[in-house]
Short mmCIF file of N, CA and C in Angstrom, two decimals:
data_model
loop_
_atom_site.label_atom_id
_atom_site.label_comp_id
_atom_site.label_asym_id
_atom_site.label_seq_id
_atom_site.Cartn_x
_atom_site.Cartn_y
_atom_site.Cartn_z
N CYS A 23 -108.30 56.52 30.02
CA CYS A 23 -109.53 57.30 30.18
C CYS A 23 -110.59 56.92 29.14
N TRP A 24 -110.15 56.53 27.93
CA TRP A 24 -111.11 56.20 26.86
C TRP A 24 -112.06 55.11 27.31
N GLU A 25 -111.51 54.03 27.86
CA GLU A 25 -112.36 52.91 28.28
C GLU A 25 -113.29 53.34 29.41
N LYS A 26 -112.79 54.15 30.31
CA LYS A 26 -113.61 54.61 31.44
C LYS A 26 -114.75 55.52 30.95
N PHE A 27 -114.45 56.35 29.96
CA PHE A 27 -115.49 57.19 29.37
C PHE A 27 -116.55 56.31 28.69
N CYS A 28 -116.11 55.30 27.97
CA CYS A 28 -117.05 54.38 27.31
C CYS A 28 -117.88 53.61 28.34
N ASN A 29 -117.28 53.29 29.49
CA ASN A 29 -118.05 52.63 30.56
C ASN A 29 -119.18 53.54 31.04
N ILE A 30 -118.92 54.83 31.09
CA ILE A 30 -119.97 55.79 31.48
C ILE A 30 -121.08 55.78 30.43
N LEU A 31 -120.70 55.83 29.17
CA LEU A 31 -121.70 55.81 28.10
C LEU A 31 -122.55 54.55 28.17
N GLY A 32 -121.90 53.43 28.47
CA GLY A 32 -122.62 52.17 28.55
C GLY A 32 -123.48 52.02 29.78
N ALA A 33 -123.25 52.87 30.78
CA ALA A 33 -124.01 52.78 32.03
C ALA A 33 -125.22 53.71 32.08
N VAL A 34 -125.39 54.52 31.06
CA VAL A 34 -126.56 55.41 31.02
C VAL A 34 -127.81 54.54 30.93
N PRO A 35 -128.84 54.85 31.72
CA PRO A 35 -130.06 54.02 31.71
C PRO A 35 -130.67 53.88 30.31
N THR A 36 -131.25 52.72 30.06
CA THR A 36 -131.80 52.41 28.74
C THR A 36 -133.32 52.26 28.77
N ASP A 37 -133.97 52.78 29.79
CA ASP A 37 -135.41 52.60 29.98
C ASP A 37 -136.23 53.00 28.76
N GLY A 38 -137.14 52.14 28.39
CA GLY A 38 -138.13 52.44 27.36
C GLY A 38 -137.58 52.82 26.00
N GLY A 39 -136.39 52.33 25.67
CA GLY A 39 -135.83 52.64 24.36
C GLY A 39 -135.42 54.10 24.21
N GLN A 40 -135.21 54.78 25.34
CA GLN A 40 -134.86 56.20 25.32
C GLN A 40 -133.38 56.45 25.59
N TYR A 41 -132.55 55.44 25.38
CA TYR A 41 -131.12 55.53 25.71
C TYR A 41 -130.47 56.78 25.14
N GLU A 42 -130.63 57.02 23.85
CA GLU A 42 -129.95 58.14 23.21
C GLU A 42 -130.44 59.48 23.75
N ILE A 43 -131.69 59.57 24.13
CA ILE A 43 -132.22 60.81 24.72
C ILE A 43 -131.57 61.05 26.08
N TYR A 44 -131.50 60.00 26.91
CA TYR A 44 -130.88 60.16 28.22
C TYR A 44 -129.39 60.47 28.09
N LEU A 45 -128.73 59.83 27.15
CA LEU A 45 -127.31 60.09 26.91
C LEU A 45 -127.10 61.53 26.46
N ARG A 46 -127.93 61.98 25.54
CA ARG A 46 -127.82 63.36 25.06
C ARG A 46 -128.03 64.36 26.19
N ASP A 47 -129.01 64.08 27.06
CA ASP A 47 -129.26 64.97 28.20
C ASP A 47 -128.04 65.04 29.12
N LEU A 48 -127.44 63.89 29.41
CA LEU A 48 -126.26 63.87 30.27
C LEU A 48 -125.09 64.58 29.60
N MET A 49 -124.87 64.32 28.32
CA MET A 49 -123.76 64.95 27.61
C MET A 49 -123.93 66.47 27.53
N LYS A 50 -125.15 66.92 27.35
CA LYS A 50 -125.41 68.36 27.30
C LYS A 50 -125.01 69.01 28.63
N LEU A 51 -125.40 68.39 29.74
CA LEU A 51 -125.03 68.92 31.05
C LEU A 51 -123.51 68.87 31.25
N TRP A 52 -122.90 67.80 30.79
CA TRP A 52 -121.45 67.62 30.94
C TRP A 52 -120.70 68.68 30.14
N VAL A 53 -121.14 68.92 28.92
CA VAL A 53 -120.49 69.94 28.08
C VAL A 53 -120.66 71.32 28.70
N GLU A 54 -121.84 71.62 29.20
CA GLU A 54 -122.04 72.92 29.86
C GLU A 54 -121.10 73.08 31.05
N ASP A 55 -120.85 72.00 31.77
CA ASP A 55 -119.94 72.05 32.91
C ASP A 55 -118.49 72.26 32.52
N THR A 56 -118.09 71.73 31.39
CA THR A 56 -116.66 71.73 31.03
C THR A 56 -116.26 72.78 30.01
N ARG A 57 -117.20 73.39 29.34
CA ARG A 57 -116.81 74.31 28.26
C ARG A 57 -116.10 75.56 28.73
N SER A 58 -116.25 75.95 29.98
CA SER A 58 -115.58 77.16 30.46
C SER A 58 -114.24 76.86 31.14
N ILE A 59 -113.83 75.59 31.15
CA ILE A 59 -112.55 75.23 31.75
C ILE A 59 -111.44 75.77 30.85
N LYS A 60 -110.46 76.39 31.47
CA LYS A 60 -109.34 76.99 30.73
C LYS A 60 -108.21 75.97 30.57
N LEU A 61 -107.45 76.14 29.51
CA LEU A 61 -106.33 75.25 29.25
C LEU A 61 -105.35 75.28 30.42
N SER A 62 -105.18 76.43 31.05
CA SER A 62 -104.27 76.53 32.19
C SER A 62 -104.72 75.66 33.36
N ASP A 63 -106.01 75.30 33.40
CA ASP A 63 -106.53 74.44 34.47
C ASP A 63 -106.30 72.96 34.21
N VAL A 64 -106.06 72.58 32.95
CA VAL A 64 -105.96 71.16 32.61
C VAL A 64 -104.75 70.82 31.74
N GLY A 65 -103.95 71.80 31.39
CA GLY A 65 -102.85 71.61 30.45
C GLY A 65 -101.75 70.69 30.94
N GLY A 66 -100.73 70.54 30.11
CA GLY A 66 -99.64 69.62 30.37
C GLY A 66 -98.84 69.90 31.63
N LYS A 67 -98.86 71.14 32.09
CA LYS A 67 -98.09 71.48 33.30
C LYS A 67 -98.85 71.15 34.59
N VAL A 68 -100.14 70.84 34.46
CA VAL A 68 -100.96 70.54 35.63
C VAL A 68 -100.65 69.11 36.08
N LYS A 69 -100.24 68.97 37.32
CA LYS A 69 -99.92 67.64 37.85
C LYS A 69 -101.10 67.06 38.63
N ARG A 70 -101.88 67.91 39.26
CA ARG A 70 -103.04 67.46 40.02
C ARG A 70 -104.17 68.45 39.77
N LEU A 71 -105.34 67.93 39.44
CA LEU A 71 -106.48 68.79 39.12
C LEU A 71 -107.10 69.41 40.37
N ASN A 72 -107.56 70.64 40.22
CA ASN A 72 -108.35 71.31 41.24
C ASN A 72 -109.60 70.46 41.47
N PRO A 73 -110.05 70.25 42.72
CA PRO A 73 -111.21 69.39 42.98
C PRO A 73 -112.48 69.77 42.20
N ASP A 74 -112.73 71.07 42.03
CA ASP A 74 -113.90 71.51 41.26
C ASP A 74 -113.76 71.11 39.79
N ILE A 75 -112.59 71.32 39.24
CA ILE A 75 -112.32 70.95 37.83
C ILE A 75 -112.44 69.43 37.68
N LEU A 76 -111.90 68.70 38.64
CA LEU A 76 -111.96 67.24 38.62
C LEU A 76 -113.41 66.75 38.60
N ASP A 77 -114.25 67.32 39.44
CA ASP A 77 -115.66 66.94 39.48
C ASP A 77 -116.36 67.23 38.16
N ARG A 78 -116.01 68.36 37.54
CA ARG A 78 -116.63 68.73 36.26
C ARG A 78 -116.13 67.84 35.13
N LEU A 79 -114.82 67.58 35.08
CA LEU A 79 -114.26 66.73 34.01
C LEU A 79 -114.74 65.29 34.09
N SER A 80 -114.90 64.77 35.29
CA SER A 80 -115.26 63.36 35.45
C SER A 80 -116.75 63.09 35.24
N GLY A 81 -117.56 64.13 35.21
CA GLY A 81 -119.00 63.94 35.02
C GLY A 81 -119.78 63.91 36.32
N LYS A 82 -119.09 64.03 37.46
CA LYS A 82 -119.80 64.01 38.75
C LYS A 82 -120.80 65.16 38.84
N THR A 83 -120.37 66.35 38.42
CA THR A 83 -121.25 67.51 38.48
C THR A 83 -122.44 67.35 37.54
N ALA A 84 -122.20 66.82 36.36
CA ALA A 84 -123.29 66.62 35.39
C ALA A 84 -124.31 65.62 35.92
N LEU A 85 -123.86 64.55 36.55
CA LEU A 85 -124.79 63.57 37.11
C LEU A 85 -125.60 64.20 38.25
N LYS A 86 -124.93 65.00 39.06
CA LYS A 86 -125.63 65.67 40.16
C LYS A 86 -126.74 66.58 39.62
N LYS A 87 -126.43 67.29 38.53
CA LYS A 87 -127.44 68.16 37.91
C LYS A 87 -128.57 67.35 37.28
N ALA A 88 -128.23 66.22 36.66
CA ALA A 88 -129.26 65.37 36.04
C ALA A 88 -130.20 64.81 37.12
N ARG A 89 -129.64 64.46 38.25
CA ARG A 89 -130.48 63.96 39.35
C ARG A 89 -131.46 65.03 39.81
N ARG A 90 -130.96 66.27 39.87
CA ARG A 90 -131.78 67.35 40.38
C ARG A 90 -132.71 67.94 39.31
N SER A 91 -132.13 68.43 38.23
CA SER A 91 -132.95 69.17 37.24
C SER A 91 -133.76 68.26 36.31
N LEU A 92 -133.27 67.07 36.03
CA LEU A 92 -134.00 66.14 35.16
C LEU A 92 -134.77 65.09 35.96
N GLN A 93 -134.65 65.17 37.26
CA GLN A 93 -135.32 64.26 38.19
C GLN A 93 -134.94 62.79 37.94
N TRP A 94 -133.68 62.56 37.64
CA TRP A 94 -133.24 61.20 37.39
C TRP A 94 -133.35 60.34 38.64
N ASP A 95 -133.18 60.92 39.83
CA ASP A 95 -133.33 60.13 41.05
C ASP A 95 -134.73 59.54 41.14
N VAL A 96 -135.72 60.35 40.80
CA VAL A 96 -137.12 59.90 40.86
C VAL A 96 -137.39 58.87 39.76
N HIS A 97 -136.92 59.17 38.57
CA HIS A 97 -137.21 58.34 37.40
C HIS A 97 -136.45 57.01 37.42
N PHE A 98 -135.15 57.06 37.78
CA PHE A 98 -134.32 55.85 37.69
C PHE A 98 -134.00 55.20 39.03
N GLY A 99 -133.95 56.00 40.07
CA GLY A 99 -133.66 55.47 41.41
C GLY A 99 -132.36 54.69 41.46
N PRO A 100 -132.40 53.46 41.99
CA PRO A 100 -131.17 52.68 42.18
C PRO A 100 -130.51 52.24 40.86
N ARG A 101 -131.21 52.38 39.75
CA ARG A 101 -130.59 52.00 38.47
C ARG A 101 -129.48 52.96 38.07
N LEU A 102 -129.33 54.07 38.80
CA LEU A 102 -128.24 55.01 38.53
C LEU A 102 -126.92 54.57 39.18
N GLU A 103 -126.96 53.53 40.00
CA GLU A 103 -125.75 53.10 40.70
C GLU A 103 -124.64 52.70 39.74
N ARG A 104 -124.99 52.03 38.66
CA ARG A 104 -123.97 51.62 37.67
C ARG A 104 -123.33 52.84 37.02
N LEU A 105 -124.15 53.85 36.69
CA LEU A 105 -123.63 55.08 36.09
C LEU A 105 -122.76 55.83 37.10
N GLU A 106 -123.23 55.92 38.32
CA GLU A 106 -122.45 56.62 39.35
C GLU A 106 -121.12 55.91 39.58
N SER A 107 -121.13 54.61 39.58
CA SER A 107 -119.91 53.83 39.76
C SER A 107 -118.92 54.08 38.61
N ALA A 108 -119.42 54.12 37.38
CA ALA A 108 -118.55 54.38 36.22
C ALA A 108 -117.96 55.78 36.28
N ILE A 109 -118.76 56.75 36.71
CA ILE A 109 -118.27 58.13 36.84
C ILE A 109 -117.21 58.20 37.94
N LEU A 110 -117.43 57.53 39.05
CA LEU A 110 -116.45 57.52 40.14
C LEU A 110 -115.14 56.86 39.70
N GLU A 111 -115.24 55.86 38.84
CA GLU A 111 -114.03 55.21 38.33
C GLU A 111 -113.21 56.19 37.48
N LEU A 112 -113.88 56.95 36.61
CA LEU A 112 -113.17 57.97 35.82
C LEU A 112 -112.62 59.06 36.74
N HIS A 113 -113.41 59.47 37.72
CA HIS A 113 -112.99 60.49 38.68
C HIS A 113 -111.71 60.05 39.39
N HIS A 114 -111.69 58.81 39.84
CA HIS A 114 -110.51 58.29 40.54
C HIS A 114 -109.30 58.25 39.60
N ASP A 115 -109.51 57.82 38.36
CA ASP A 115 -108.41 57.75 37.40
C ASP A 115 -107.85 59.14 37.12
N LEU A 116 -108.72 60.12 36.92
CA LEU A 116 -108.25 61.48 36.67
C LEU A 116 -107.53 62.05 37.88
N ASP A 117 -107.99 61.67 39.07
CA ASP A 117 -107.39 62.19 40.29
C ASP A 117 -106.01 61.59 40.54
N THR A 118 -105.83 60.32 40.23
CA THR A 118 -104.56 59.66 40.55
C THR A 118 -103.60 59.58 39.36
N ASN A 119 -104.11 59.60 38.15
CA ASN A 119 -103.24 59.40 36.98
C ASN A 119 -103.24 60.56 36.00
N TYR A 120 -103.66 61.74 36.43
CA TYR A 120 -103.76 62.86 35.49
C TYR A 120 -102.40 63.21 34.93
N ASN A 121 -102.33 63.33 33.62
CA ASN A 121 -101.10 63.64 32.87
C ASN A 121 -100.00 62.61 33.07
N LYS A 122 -100.38 61.39 33.43
CA LYS A 122 -99.45 60.27 33.46
C LYS A 122 -99.94 59.31 32.40
N PHE A 123 -99.09 58.98 31.49
CA PHE A 123 -99.52 58.16 30.37
C PHE A 123 -99.15 56.71 30.61
N SER A 124 -100.10 55.84 30.35
CA SER A 124 -99.87 54.42 30.56
C SER A 124 -98.96 53.88 29.47
N PRO A 125 -98.17 52.87 29.83
CA PRO A 125 -97.28 52.30 28.82
C PRO A 125 -98.08 51.65 27.69
N MET A 126 -97.68 51.93 26.51
CA MET A 126 -98.28 51.30 25.34
C MET A 126 -97.21 51.23 24.27
N THR A 127 -97.53 50.74 23.16
CA THR A 127 -96.57 50.66 22.07
C THR A 127 -96.60 51.98 21.32
N PRO A 128 -95.68 52.89 21.63
CA PRO A 128 -95.79 54.24 21.07
C PRO A 128 -95.60 54.33 19.56
N HIS A 129 -95.05 53.29 18.94
CA HIS A 129 -94.84 53.34 17.50
C HIS A 129 -96.05 52.84 16.71
N MET A 130 -97.08 52.40 17.43
CA MET A 130 -98.29 51.92 16.76
C MET A 130 -99.44 52.88 17.06
N ASP A 131 -100.29 53.11 16.08
CA ASP A 131 -101.49 53.90 16.33
C ASP A 131 -102.37 53.14 17.31
N TYR A 132 -103.00 53.87 18.21
CA TYR A 132 -103.91 53.27 19.19
C TYR A 132 -105.31 53.56 18.70
N VAL A 133 -106.02 52.53 18.27
CA VAL A 133 -107.33 52.70 17.67
C VAL A 133 -108.34 51.86 18.44
N ARG A 134 -109.44 52.47 18.85
CA ARG A 134 -110.47 51.75 19.58
C ARG A 134 -111.84 52.14 19.05
N ASP A 135 -112.76 51.21 19.09
CA ASP A 135 -114.15 51.45 18.71
C ASP A 135 -115.04 51.08 19.87
N TRP A 136 -116.15 51.77 19.98
CA TRP A 136 -117.13 51.47 21.02
C TRP A 136 -118.51 51.43 20.39
N VAL A 137 -119.26 50.40 20.75
CA VAL A 137 -120.63 50.21 20.27
C VAL A 137 -121.50 50.03 21.51
N PRO A 138 -122.63 50.73 21.61
CA PRO A 138 -123.47 50.58 22.80
C PRO A 138 -124.11 49.20 22.88
N SER A 139 -124.50 48.83 24.09
CA SER A 139 -125.14 47.53 24.28
C SER A 139 -126.59 47.54 23.80
N VAL A 140 -127.11 48.73 23.52
CA VAL A 140 -128.48 48.87 23.03
C VAL A 140 -128.46 48.61 21.52
N PRO A 141 -129.03 47.50 21.06
CA PRO A 141 -128.91 47.13 19.65
C PRO A 141 -129.55 48.11 18.67
N THR A 142 -130.53 48.87 19.12
CA THR A 142 -131.21 49.80 18.21
C THR A 142 -130.49 51.14 18.08
N SER A 143 -129.49 51.38 18.92
CA SER A 143 -128.78 52.66 18.88
C SER A 143 -127.85 52.73 17.68
N LYS A 144 -127.80 53.87 17.06
CA LYS A 144 -126.91 54.08 15.92
C LYS A 144 -125.61 54.76 16.35
N LEU A 145 -125.47 54.99 17.64
CA LEU A 145 -124.29 55.65 18.17
C LEU A 145 -123.07 54.76 18.07
N ARG A 146 -121.97 55.29 17.57
CA ARG A 146 -120.69 54.60 17.50
C ARG A 146 -119.62 55.63 17.81
N LEU A 147 -118.59 55.21 18.54
CA LEU A 147 -117.46 56.09 18.82
C LEU A 147 -116.18 55.43 18.34
N HIS A 148 -115.33 56.21 17.74
CA HIS A 148 -114.04 55.73 17.27
C HIS A 148 -112.97 56.65 17.84
N PHE A 149 -111.91 56.07 18.34
CA PHE A 149 -110.83 56.83 18.97
C PHE A 149 -109.51 56.42 18.34
N THR A 150 -108.72 57.40 17.97
CA THR A 150 -107.39 57.13 17.42
C THR A 150 -106.39 58.04 18.09
N SER A 151 -105.34 57.46 18.60
CA SER A 151 -104.23 58.23 19.13
C SER A 151 -103.07 58.00 18.18
N ARG A 152 -102.57 59.06 17.60
CA ARG A 152 -101.53 58.93 16.59
C ARG A 152 -100.23 58.43 17.20
N ALA A 153 -99.53 57.67 16.43
CA ALA A 153 -98.30 57.04 16.89
C ALA A 153 -97.12 57.99 16.80
N LYS A 154 -96.11 57.67 17.56
CA LYS A 154 -94.82 58.31 17.42
C LYS A 154 -93.91 57.22 16.85
N PRO A 155 -93.71 57.23 15.55
CA PRO A 155 -92.95 56.14 14.94
C PRO A 155 -91.56 56.00 15.56
N THR A 156 -91.09 54.77 15.64
CA THR A 156 -89.75 54.54 16.15
C THR A 156 -88.76 55.22 15.21
N GLU A 157 -87.71 55.76 15.81
CA GLU A 157 -86.69 56.41 14.99
C GLU A 157 -85.99 55.33 14.18
N ASP A 158 -86.03 55.48 12.91
CA ASP A 158 -85.49 54.47 12.02
C ASP A 158 -85.07 55.20 10.75
N PRO A 159 -83.90 54.93 10.22
CA PRO A 159 -83.46 55.65 9.01
C PRO A 159 -84.37 55.41 7.82
N ARG A 160 -85.23 54.38 7.90
CA ARG A 160 -86.14 54.11 6.79
C ARG A 160 -87.38 55.00 6.84
N ASN A 161 -87.61 55.69 7.98
CA ASN A 161 -88.76 56.58 8.10
C ASN A 161 -88.38 57.98 7.64
N MET A 162 -89.28 58.61 6.96
CA MET A 162 -89.08 60.02 6.61
C MET A 162 -89.50 60.83 7.84
N MET A 163 -88.81 61.91 8.15
CA MET A 163 -89.12 62.70 9.33
C MET A 163 -90.47 63.40 9.22
N VAL A 164 -91.01 63.51 8.02
CA VAL A 164 -92.31 64.18 7.83
C VAL A 164 -93.44 63.17 7.72
N GLN A 165 -93.15 61.92 7.96
CA GLN A 165 -94.15 60.87 7.83
C GLN A 165 -95.25 61.05 8.88
N HIS A 166 -96.49 61.07 8.46
CA HIS A 166 -97.61 61.32 9.39
C HIS A 166 -98.36 60.05 9.78
N VAL A 167 -97.99 58.92 9.21
CA VAL A 167 -98.67 57.67 9.50
C VAL A 167 -97.62 56.66 9.93
N ALA A 168 -97.88 55.93 10.99
CA ALA A 168 -96.92 54.94 11.49
C ALA A 168 -96.86 53.74 10.55
N VAL A 169 -95.69 53.15 10.47
CA VAL A 169 -95.49 51.96 9.66
C VAL A 169 -96.45 50.88 10.15
N GLY A 170 -97.12 50.21 9.21
CA GLY A 170 -98.07 49.15 9.54
C GLY A 170 -99.50 49.64 9.65
N THR A 171 -99.70 50.95 9.62
CA THR A 171 -101.05 51.52 9.72
C THR A 171 -101.62 51.70 8.31
N TRP A 172 -102.89 51.42 8.17
CA TRP A 172 -103.55 51.60 6.89
C TRP A 172 -103.99 53.05 6.74
N TYR A 173 -103.87 53.60 5.55
CA TYR A 173 -104.23 54.99 5.31
C TYR A 173 -104.73 55.14 3.88
N TYR A 174 -105.31 56.29 3.60
CA TYR A 174 -105.67 56.61 2.23
C TYR A 174 -105.34 58.07 1.98
N LYS A 175 -105.03 58.37 0.73
CA LYS A 175 -104.66 59.74 0.37
C LYS A 175 -105.90 60.52 -0.03
N VAL A 176 -105.92 61.77 0.38
CA VAL A 176 -107.01 62.66 0.02
C VAL A 176 -106.41 63.73 -0.88
N PRO A 177 -106.87 63.83 -2.13
CA PRO A 177 -106.29 64.81 -3.04
C PRO A 177 -106.59 66.25 -2.62
N ASP A 178 -105.74 67.17 -3.08
CA ASP A 178 -105.92 68.59 -2.74
C ASP A 178 -107.27 69.12 -3.23
N ASN A 179 -107.68 68.69 -4.40
CA ASN A 179 -108.96 69.17 -4.96
C ASN A 179 -110.08 68.18 -4.64
N ARG A 180 -110.12 67.75 -3.38
CA ARG A 180 -111.05 66.71 -2.96
C ARG A 180 -112.51 67.11 -3.13
N ASP A 181 -113.28 66.12 -3.47
CA ASP A 181 -114.73 66.27 -3.57
C ASP A 181 -115.32 65.56 -2.36
N PRO A 182 -116.03 66.29 -1.47
CA PRO A 182 -116.55 65.66 -0.25
C PRO A 182 -117.49 64.49 -0.51
N ASN A 183 -118.04 64.38 -1.69
CA ASN A 183 -118.95 63.28 -2.00
C ASN A 183 -118.21 62.02 -2.44
N ARG A 184 -116.88 62.08 -2.52
CA ARG A 184 -116.12 60.94 -3.02
C ARG A 184 -115.25 60.27 -1.95
N PHE A 185 -115.52 60.53 -0.66
CA PHE A 185 -114.67 59.97 0.38
C PHE A 185 -114.70 58.45 0.41
N LEU A 186 -115.84 57.84 0.08
CA LEU A 186 -115.87 56.38 0.05
C LEU A 186 -114.94 55.85 -1.03
N GLU A 187 -114.87 56.55 -2.14
CA GLU A 187 -113.95 56.16 -3.20
C GLU A 187 -112.49 56.29 -2.72
N TYR A 188 -112.17 57.41 -2.03
CA TYR A 188 -110.81 57.59 -1.51
C TYR A 188 -110.47 56.46 -0.53
N ARG A 189 -111.42 56.15 0.35
CA ARG A 189 -111.18 55.12 1.37
C ARG A 189 -111.02 53.74 0.75
N SER A 190 -111.64 53.52 -0.40
CA SER A 190 -111.54 52.20 -1.03
C SER A 190 -110.12 51.93 -1.54
N LYS A 191 -109.29 52.95 -1.59
CA LYS A 191 -107.92 52.79 -2.08
C LYS A 191 -106.92 52.81 -0.92
N CYS A 192 -107.30 52.23 0.21
CA CYS A 192 -106.42 52.16 1.38
C CYS A 192 -105.18 51.34 1.05
N GLN A 193 -104.10 51.72 1.68
CA GLN A 193 -102.88 50.96 1.56
C GLN A 193 -102.13 51.00 2.88
N GLU A 194 -101.28 50.02 3.08
CA GLU A 194 -100.53 49.95 4.32
C GLU A 194 -99.29 50.82 4.21
N MET A 195 -99.02 51.60 5.27
CA MET A 195 -97.81 52.42 5.29
C MET A 195 -96.62 51.49 5.45
N VAL A 196 -95.69 51.64 4.55
CA VAL A 196 -94.45 50.87 4.62
C VAL A 196 -93.30 51.85 4.83
N TYR A 197 -92.14 51.34 5.05
CA TYR A 197 -90.99 52.22 5.25
C TYR A 197 -90.77 53.07 4.02
N SER A 198 -90.41 54.30 4.23
CA SER A 198 -90.20 55.22 3.12
C SER A 198 -88.92 54.93 2.36
N HIS A 199 -87.95 54.41 3.08
CA HIS A 199 -86.67 54.07 2.46
C HIS A 199 -86.49 52.57 2.56
N LYS A 200 -85.92 51.97 1.54
CA LYS A 200 -85.73 50.53 1.54
C LYS A 200 -84.73 50.12 2.61
N ASP A 201 -84.96 48.96 3.18
CA ASP A 201 -84.06 48.39 4.16
C ASP A 201 -82.84 47.85 3.43
N GLU A 202 -81.67 48.04 4.00
CA GLU A 202 -80.46 47.56 3.36
C GLU A 202 -80.52 46.06 3.11
N GLU A 203 -81.16 45.32 4.02
CA GLU A 203 -81.27 43.87 3.86
C GLU A 203 -82.12 43.51 2.64
N ASP A 204 -83.11 44.35 2.32
CA ASP A 204 -83.97 44.08 1.18
C ASP A 204 -83.23 44.23 -0.15
N GLU A 205 -82.16 45.04 -0.14
CA GLU A 205 -81.44 45.32 -1.39
C GLU A 205 -80.52 44.17 -1.77
N GLU A 206 -80.15 43.33 -0.82
CA GLU A 206 -79.20 42.25 -1.11
C GLU A 206 -79.85 41.09 -1.79
#
């Protein structure tokens, strides 16, 4: 879904250097559509989404409202086809793959970045899905970072103005317990 959502963001019209304004307008409508959805409508026990919920989650309803209330049909016309196509792709994915997780390497953190194609935009998105470390006697059961992932420690008495300093001391997570082979 992450890539499909980013495809939607990338398909928002960029006319006249107003990309971020159009994106904000669409996101505002999308949030208004989805904020009243209950967890029972989308939670882990849901195998197939209600068609109304599906339309709201995928952005179809938000695009329909943008066409009508913001007059996007008049302003953009056929240039909305790419956006509509990206929304339909997410809609289809949510309809057919909802609560089905694609195979990935579960012991590795899944990290993705997205940068818009508009060079003047300052918008950036970062996505991280936390790993489920492989069961290994070298891992501590309370370990919150997967082996091989870079992390930094934040002290209890943290100063919010010093986060760059904390980040500058990144280190790679290694096994908590030494490997028997390493001891020989």
